[in-house]
Amino acid sequence: MQYCTACQKAIASIVIMDLNGGAVTGSQHLCGPCAEQLGVGQPKAPTKFSAEILEDLLGGLKSSRPATSRPRAEACPGCGMTPTEFRTKGRLGCPRCYDVFRHELMPLLARIHESQSHRGRLPGRTSTAPVVTDEKNLADLRRRLEEAVRGERYEEAARLRDDLRRAERGEGARP
Amino acid sequence: MSKSNRGDGGRGDKMPEFRPGTWLQGNGPESDIAICTRARLARNLQGFHFSPCLPDDEARELYDFIVQRLKQSGMPEQLHLLDLDNIDDLERTVLVERHLISRELAGSTRARGVATDTEEAVAIMINEEDHLRVQVFASGLQTEAVWRRAERLDDALIQRLPMAWSEEFGFLTSCPTNTGTGLRLSVMLHLPGLVWSDEIEKATNTAQKIHLAVRGLYGEGSRALGDFYQVSNQVTLGRDETQIQSDVFLAVGRIVQWEREVRQALLRGTARSRTLDRIYRALGTLERAQILSSEEALGCLSALRFGIEEDLLPGFTIPNVNRALLLSQPGHLQRFTRERLQPDERDQRRAHLLREVLGCSR
Ligand SMILES: [Zn+2]
Ligand SMILES: [Zn+2]
């Protein structure tokens, strides 16, 4: 049994070998999600298609940013940052980048902090009660949005996108 | 939009009259060497892009949203909001020189601002590299006090704003060097003893081995002007706030002790006359010079500060030297003399102004 070399959390289910003239020169063990992230999993054409539309929808707020020529499927669906951008800037564009660029972020964190996970305060554990962001509601909205996109119900999707944005800010849905 | 029809929105448009910050008075613990301690928290909001991907219109929306939430009652600090678009570049430079805002925030063209108290103990930057940069200052070496105060403020912000965080990574920041606690504790140190005796490199290397960053407070790059340094924690992930606080406190305490020992050595035996010569030459320059660059001024003021701390210069006070350090910087110099000056004019004014501030113009 071997842990995924990218996220170092899940059990690896895929082994990628570097071949050089028939000889194995290196190998990488990956879990399913990470393999997919790195573009080495099984291609799923329909999902990819709707993911692009979803991204366009989510991108409604970032219209003023110039479009990049990078293949969009690799970019963070939350902010459009590409792996190349992340590598050159060393900056994250939104909370979702932490998941999207996980396999590159982990070694970076280890190098900077000699640690890969947080110890200390979190909003849920402060002395006073924080704003309640309903994680379950958020997940539900994200799922419905994805469904609407897949079902090509774009008007509904746009409305759900706005609801999601507001919910993420803890503002609640507007009438 | 003109300046005059901007203020009604309650965005805050006037520079507050700062009372001399507590750090200027130099009355905190170890303030002979540790000038001031700062806690900084990096925070971002859910539902908005982080700074590297934040379009200008969304930055405006974010700014207004934060301002509106900061105005809700019950904040633990009395804060005055300053929209940086509503003050001129000279006033922004003054804020940079007082360490209340960063040079990057001053130079940014986005909607941005700072919420401060009038004692210069608290400054919350809005729309910096992170959506919020909370800063708390105190005189001398006071890592625990600034952290506690920042924590109280953070509690109030968390109640008002939906912070971006995860169980695994803690507070999510735009740069991975701040991820986790988002806490950077810095202490500004005056280390003429270590610099003059060529031990500063050893001290810096030792600090870096225990993951502290050491950099010059003034000047660019590795060259520190006027023997002023800033020591801060490098690690924000995997150690909690209390551990970080005690790491910095203990390490800085050791540097302070080292500096004291070296100073004593510099004032003993054959070294003494060379040290005194350096201090009195600096005094001579400050008393007589007609043209003084900010670089030379920093060097002289450092030597003077050393002399005062070691009781060699009766009649001079630390608060005055601290004030002189602040006023010798271009923004303050021009604001104090109430006119914009060319660099060579500045050097003349500086020479005169410093004599006035230090009380050696009679
Ligand atoms: Zn994995
Ligand atoms: Zn992102």
Coordinates of C-alpha atoms in Angstrom, one line a residue, chain B:
Chain B
M1 CA -15.1 61.7 -8.8
S2 CA -14.0 64.9 -7.1
K3 CA -12.7 64.9 -3.6
S4 CA -15.6 67.0 -2.2
N5 CA -18.5 64.8 -3.1
R6 CA -16.7 61.7 -1.9
G7 CA -16.8 62.2 1.9
D8 CA -20.6 62.0 2.3
G9 CA -20.6 58.3 1.6
G10 CA -19.0 58.0 5.0
R11 CA -15.9 56.5 3.5
G12 CA -13.6 58.6 5.6
D13 CA -11.5 61.1 3.9
K14 CA -9.4 63.1 6.3
M15 CA -6.0 62.2 7.7
P16 CA -6.6 61.8 11.5
E17 CA -4.3 63.8 13.7
F18 CA -2.2 61.1 15.2
R19 CA -1.2 61.4 18.7
P20 CA 2.5 60.4 19.0
G21 CA 2.3 56.6 18.9
T22 CA 3.3 54.7 22.1
W23 CA 6.3 53.3 20.3
L24 CA 7.7 56.8 19.8
Q25 CA 7.7 57.4 23.5
G26 CA 10.0 54.4 24.0
N27 CA 8.5 53.3 27.3
G28 CA 7.8 49.6 26.6
P29 CA 9.8 46.7 28.0
E30 CA 13.4 46.5 26.5
S31 CA 12.7 49.6 24.5
D32 CA 16.4 50.6 24.7
I33 CA 16.9 48.0 22.0
A34 CA 13.5 46.7 20.9
I35 CA 11.7 49.8 19.5
C36 CA 8.4 48.3 18.7
T37 CA 6.5 45.0 18.3
R38 CA 3.9 44.4 15.6
A39 CA 1.3 41.6 15.1
R40 CA -0.1 41.1 11.7
L41 CA -2.9 38.9 10.6
A42 CA -3.7 38.0 7.0
R43 CA -7.4 37.4 6.3
N44 CA -9.5 36.8 3.2
L45 CA -13.2 36.6 2.6
Q46 CA -15.2 33.8 1.1
G47 CA -17.1 34.7 -2.1
F48 CA -14.5 37.1 -3.4
H49 CA -11.4 36.4 -5.5
F50 CA -8.1 36.8 -3.8
S51 CA -6.0 39.8 -4.7
P52 CA -4.0 38.2 -7.6
C53 CA -7.3 37.4 -9.4
L54 CA -9.4 40.3 -8.2
P55 CA -10.8 42.6 -10.9
D56 CA -11.1 46.3 -10.0
D57 CA -14.9 46.3 -9.9
E58 CA -15.0 43.4 -7.5
A59 CA -12.3 45.1 -5.4
R60 CA -14.7 48.1 -5.1
E61 CA -17.5 45.8 -4.1
L62 CA -15.3 44.0 -1.5
Y63 CA -14.1 47.3 -0.1
D64 CA -17.6 48.7 0.4
F65 CA -18.7 45.4 1.9
I66 CA -15.9 45.4 4.4
V67 CA -16.4 49.0 5.3
Q68 CA -20.1 48.5 5.9
R69 CA -19.4 45.6 8.2
L70 CA -16.6 47.4 10.1
K71 CA -19.1 50.1 10.9
Q72 CA -21.4 47.7 12.8
S73 CA -21.4 48.5 16.5
G74 CA -19.4 46.5 19.0
M75 CA -15.9 46.6 17.5
P76 CA -13.3 46.4 20.3
E77 CA -11.3 49.3 18.9
Q78 CA -12.3 52.9 18.1
L79 CA -11.3 53.0 14.4
H80 CA -11.2 55.8 11.9
L81 CA -11.6 54.8 8.3
L82 CA -9.3 56.3 5.7
D83 CA -10.1 55.8 2.0
L84 CA -6.6 56.1 0.3
D85 CA -8.2 57.6 -2.8
N86 CA -9.3 60.6 -0.7
I87 CA -5.8 61.6 0.5
D88 CA -2.8 62.7 -1.6
D89 CA 0.4 60.8 -2.3
L90 CA 2.3 62.8 0.4
E91 CA -0.2 61.8 3.1
R92 CA 0.0 58.2 1.8
T93 CA 3.8 58.3 2.1
V94 CA 3.4 59.6 5.7
L95 CA 1.3 56.5 6.5
V96 CA 3.9 54.2 4.9
E97 CA 6.7 55.8 6.9
R98 CA 4.6 55.3 10.1
H99 CA 4.3 51.6 9.1
L100 CA 0.5 51.9 9.2
I101 CA 0.1 50.9 5.5
S102 CA 2.5 49.1 3.1
R103 CA 4.2 50.8 0.2
E104 CA 2.2 48.4 -2.1
L105 CA -1.1 49.5 -0.7
A106 CA -0.2 53.2 -1.1
G107 CA 0.8 52.6 -4.7
S108 CA -2.2 50.4 -5.7
T109 CA -4.9 51.8 -7.9
R110 CA -7.7 49.7 -6.6
A111 CA -10.3 50.7 -4.0
R112 CA -8.4 50.4 -0.8
G113 CA -8.1 51.9 2.6
V114 CA -7.0 51.6 6.2
A115 CA -8.9 51.7 9.5
T116 CA -6.8 53.1 12.3
D117 CA -7.1 54.3 15.8
T118 CA -5.5 57.7 16.7
E119 CA -2.8 56.1 18.9
E120 CA -1.2 54.2 16.1
A121 CA -1.8 51.0 17.9
V122 CA -4.2 49.5 15.4
A123 CA -4.3 49.6 11.6
I124 CA -6.4 47.4 9.4
M125 CA -5.4 47.5 5.7
I126 CA -8.2 46.7 3.2
N127 CA -7.4 45.3 -0.2
E128 CA -3.7 44.7 0.3
E129 CA -2.1 41.4 -0.8
D130 CA -4.9 39.8 1.3
H131 CA -8.4 41.3 1.7
L132 CA -7.6 42.3 5.3
R133 CA -4.3 42.8 7.0
V134 CA -4.8 43.5 10.7
Q135 CA -1.9 45.1 12.4
V136 CA -1.4 45.9 16.1
F137 CA 1.6 47.8 17.5
A138 CA 3.1 48.3 20.9
S139 CA 6.3 49.9 22.3
G140 CA 9.2 47.7 23.1
L141 CA 9.2 43.9 23.2
Q142 CA 5.5 42.9 23.8
T143 CA 4.7 39.9 21.6
E144 CA 2.0 38.5 23.9
A145 CA 0.2 41.9 24.3
V146 CA 0.0 42.6 20.6
W147 CA -1.1 39.1 19.8
R148 CA -3.9 39.2 22.5
R149 CA -5.1 42.5 21.1
A150 CA -5.0 41.3 17.5
E151 CA -6.9 38.1 18.6
R152 CA -9.7 40.2 20.1
L153 CA -9.9 42.2 17.0
D154 CA -9.9 39.1 14.9
D155 CA -12.8 37.7 16.9
A156 CA -14.9 40.8 16.1
L157 CA -14.0 40.6 12.4
I158 CA -14.9 36.9 12.2
Q159 CA -18.3 37.8 13.6
R160 CA -18.8 40.3 10.9
L161 CA -17.2 38.8 7.9
P162 CA -17.2 35.3 6.3
M163 CA -13.5 34.4 6.4
A164 CA -11.9 31.9 4.0
W165 CA -10.5 29.0 6.0
S166 CA -10.3 25.2 6.1
E167 CA -9.7 22.7 8.8
E168 CA -6.6 21.5 7.1
F169 CA -4.9 24.8 6.1
G170 CA -6.3 27.2 8.6
F171 CA -6.8 30.8 7.3
L172 CA -6.4 30.8 3.5
T173 CA -4.2 33.5 2.2
S174 CA -3.1 34.5 -1.3
C175 CA 0.5 33.7 -0.6
P176 CA 1.4 30.3 0.8
T177 CA 4.0 32.0 3.1
N178 CA 1.1 33.3 5.2
T179 CA -1.2 30.2 5.1
G180 CA -2.4 28.8 8.5
T181 CA -2.4 31.3 11.3
G182 CA -1.7 34.2 8.9
L183 CA 0.2 35.6 11.9
R184 CA 3.4 37.5 11.5
L185 CA 5.0 38.9 14.7
S186 CA 7.8 41.4 14.1
V187 CA 10.0 43.2 16.4
M188 CA 11.9 46.3 15.2
L189 CA 15.4 46.3 16.8
H190 CA 18.1 48.8 17.1
L191 CA 21.4 46.8 17.0
P192 CA 24.4 49.2 16.7
G193 CA 26.5 47.1 19.0
L194 CA 26.1 44.0 16.8
V195 CA 26.7 46.0 13.6
W196 CA 29.7 47.9 14.9
S197 CA 31.4 44.8 16.3
D198 CA 30.7 42.8 13.1
E199 CA 28.6 40.3 14.9
I200 CA 25.4 41.1 13.1
E201 CA 25.9 38.4 10.5
K202 CA 26.4 35.8 13.2
A203 CA 23.2 37.0 14.9
T204 CA 21.3 37.0 11.7
N205 CA 22.4 33.5 10.8
T206 CA 21.5 32.2 14.2
A207 CA 18.0 33.7 13.9
Q208 CA 17.5 32.2 10.5
K209 CA 18.4 28.8 11.7
I210 CA 15.4 28.9 14.0
H211 CA 13.2 30.1 11.2
L212 CA 13.1 33.8 11.9
A213 CA 13.5 36.3 9.1
V214 CA 15.8 39.2 9.7
R215 CA 15.8 42.3 7.4
G216 CA 16.8 45.9 7.5
L217 CA 14.1 48.3 8.6
Y218 CA 15.2 51.1 6.3
G219 CA 16.9 50.9 3.0
E220 CA 16.5 48.4 0.1
G221 CA 17.8 44.8 -0.1
S222 CA 20.1 43.4 2.5
R223 CA 21.7 46.6 3.5
A224 CA 20.3 48.0 6.7
L225 CA 20.6 51.7 7.2
G226 CA 21.1 53.1 10.7
D227 CA 21.5 49.6 12.3
F228 CA 17.7 49.1 12.5
Y229 CA 16.4 45.6 11.9
Q230 CA 13.2 43.7 11.8
V231 CA 13.0 40.2 13.2
S232 CA 9.8 38.1 12.5
N233 CA 8.6 34.5 12.4
Q234 CA 8.7 32.8 9.0
V235 CA 6.5 29.9 9.8
T236 CA 2.7 30.4 9.9
L237 CA 1.6 26.9 9.3
G238 CA 1.9 23.9 11.7
R239 CA 2.6 26.0 14.8
D240 CA -0.2 27.7 16.8
E241 CA -0.3 31.4 17.7
T242 CA 1.0 30.8 21.3
Q243 CA 3.9 28.8 20.0
I244 CA 4.8 31.5 17.4
Q245 CA 4.5 34.2 20.0
S246 CA 6.8 32.4 22.4
D247 CA 9.3 31.5 19.6
V248 CA 9.6 35.2 18.6
F249 CA 9.7 36.4 22.2
L250 CA 12.5 34.0 23.3
A251 CA 14.6 34.5 20.2
V252 CA 14.3 38.3 20.3
G253 CA 15.1 38.2 24.0
R254 CA 18.3 36.4 23.2
I255 CA 19.3 38.9 20.5
V256 CA 18.5 41.8 22.9
Q257 CA 20.8 40.1 25.5
W258 CA 23.5 39.6 22.9
E259 CA 23.3 43.3 21.9
R260 CA 23.6 44.4 25.5
E261 CA 26.7 42.3 26.0
V262 CA 28.4 43.5 22.8
R263 CA 27.6 47.1 23.7
Q264 CA 29.4 46.6 27.1
A265 CA 32.4 45.2 25.2
L266 CA 32.4 48.2 22.9
L267 CA 32.6 50.5 25.8
R268 CA 35.5 48.7 27.6
G269 CA 39.3 48.9 27.1
T270 CA 40.8 49.9 23.7
A271 CA 37.4 49.7 22.0
R272 CA 35.9 52.4 24.2
S273 CA 37.7 55.4 22.6
R274 CA 36.8 54.2 19.1
T275 CA 33.1 53.8 20.1
L276 CA 33.0 57.2 21.8
D277 CA 34.7 58.8 18.7
R278 CA 32.0 57.4 16.5
I279 CA 29.2 58.6 18.8
Y280 CA 30.6 62.2 19.2
R281 CA 31.3 62.5 15.5
A282 CA 27.7 61.7 14.8
L283 CA 26.7 64.3 17.4
G284 CA 29.0 66.8 15.7
T285 CA 27.5 66.2 12.3
L286 CA 23.9 66.5 13.6
E287 CA 24.9 69.8 15.4
R288 CA 26.7 71.4 12.5
A289 CA 25.8 69.8 9.2
Q290 CA 24.0 72.0 6.6
I291 CA 23.1 69.2 4.2
L292 CA 22.1 65.8 5.5
S293 CA 20.8 62.9 3.3
S294 CA 18.3 60.6 4.9
E295 CA 21.0 57.8 4.8
E296 CA 23.5 59.9 6.7
A297 CA 20.9 61.1 9.1
L298 CA 19.9 57.5 9.9
G299 CA 23.5 56.6 10.7
C300 CA 24.0 59.6 12.9
L301 CA 20.7 59.1 14.8
S302 CA 21.6 55.5 15.4
A303 CA 24.9 56.5 17.0
L304 CA 23.2 59.2 19.0
R305 CA 20.6 56.7 20.2
F306 CA 23.3 54.3 21.3
G307 CA 25.1 57.1 23.2
I308 CA 21.9 58.1 25.0
E309 CA 21.0 54.6 26.0
E310 CA 24.5 54.2 27.5
D311 CA 24.2 57.4 29.4
L312 CA 26.9 59.2 27.4
L313 CA 24.8 62.1 26.2
P314 CA 22.9 63.9 28.9
G315 CA 20.4 66.4 27.6
F316 CA 19.1 64.2 24.7
T317 CA 16.1 61.9 25.0
I318 CA 15.0 58.8 23.2
P319 CA 11.5 60.1 22.4
N320 CA 13.2 63.0 20.5
V321 CA 15.5 60.7 18.6
N322 CA 12.6 58.5 17.7
R323 CA 10.7 61.5 16.5
A324 CA 13.8 62.6 14.5
L325 CA 14.0 59.2 12.9
L326 CA 10.4 59.6 11.7
L327 CA 10.7 63.2 10.6
S328 CA 13.9 62.7 8.7
Q329 CA 12.0 60.5 6.1
P330 CA 10.9 62.4 3.0
G331 CA 7.1 62.2 3.5
H332 CA 7.2 63.5 7.1
L333 CA 9.8 66.1 6.3
Q334 CA 7.7 67.6 3.6
R335 CA 4.5 67.4 5.6
F336 CA 6.2 69.0 8.6
T337 CA 7.6 71.8 6.5
R338 CA 4.2 72.0 4.6
E339 CA 5.8 72.1 1.2
R340 CA 6.9 69.8 -1.5
L341 CA 10.7 69.8 -1.8
Q342 CA 13.3 68.7 -4.3
P343 CA 15.7 66.1 -3.0
D344 CA 18.6 68.6 -2.4
E345 CA 16.2 71.0 -0.7
R346 CA 15.1 68.1 1.5
D347 CA 18.6 67.5 2.6
Q348 CA 19.0 71.1 3.8
R349 CA 15.7 71.1 5.6
R350 CA 16.5 67.8 7.2
A351 CA 19.7 69.1 8.7
H352 CA 17.9 72.1 10.3
L353 CA 14.8 70.2 11.3
L354 CA 16.8 67.5 13.1
R355 CA 18.6 70.1 15.2
E356 CA 15.2 71.6 16.2
V357 CA 13.7 68.2 17.1
L358 CA 16.7 67.1 19.0
G359 CA 17.0 70.3 20.9
C360 CA 20.5 71.3 19.8
S361 CA 19.6 74.4 17.8
R362 CA 20.2 76.8 20.7

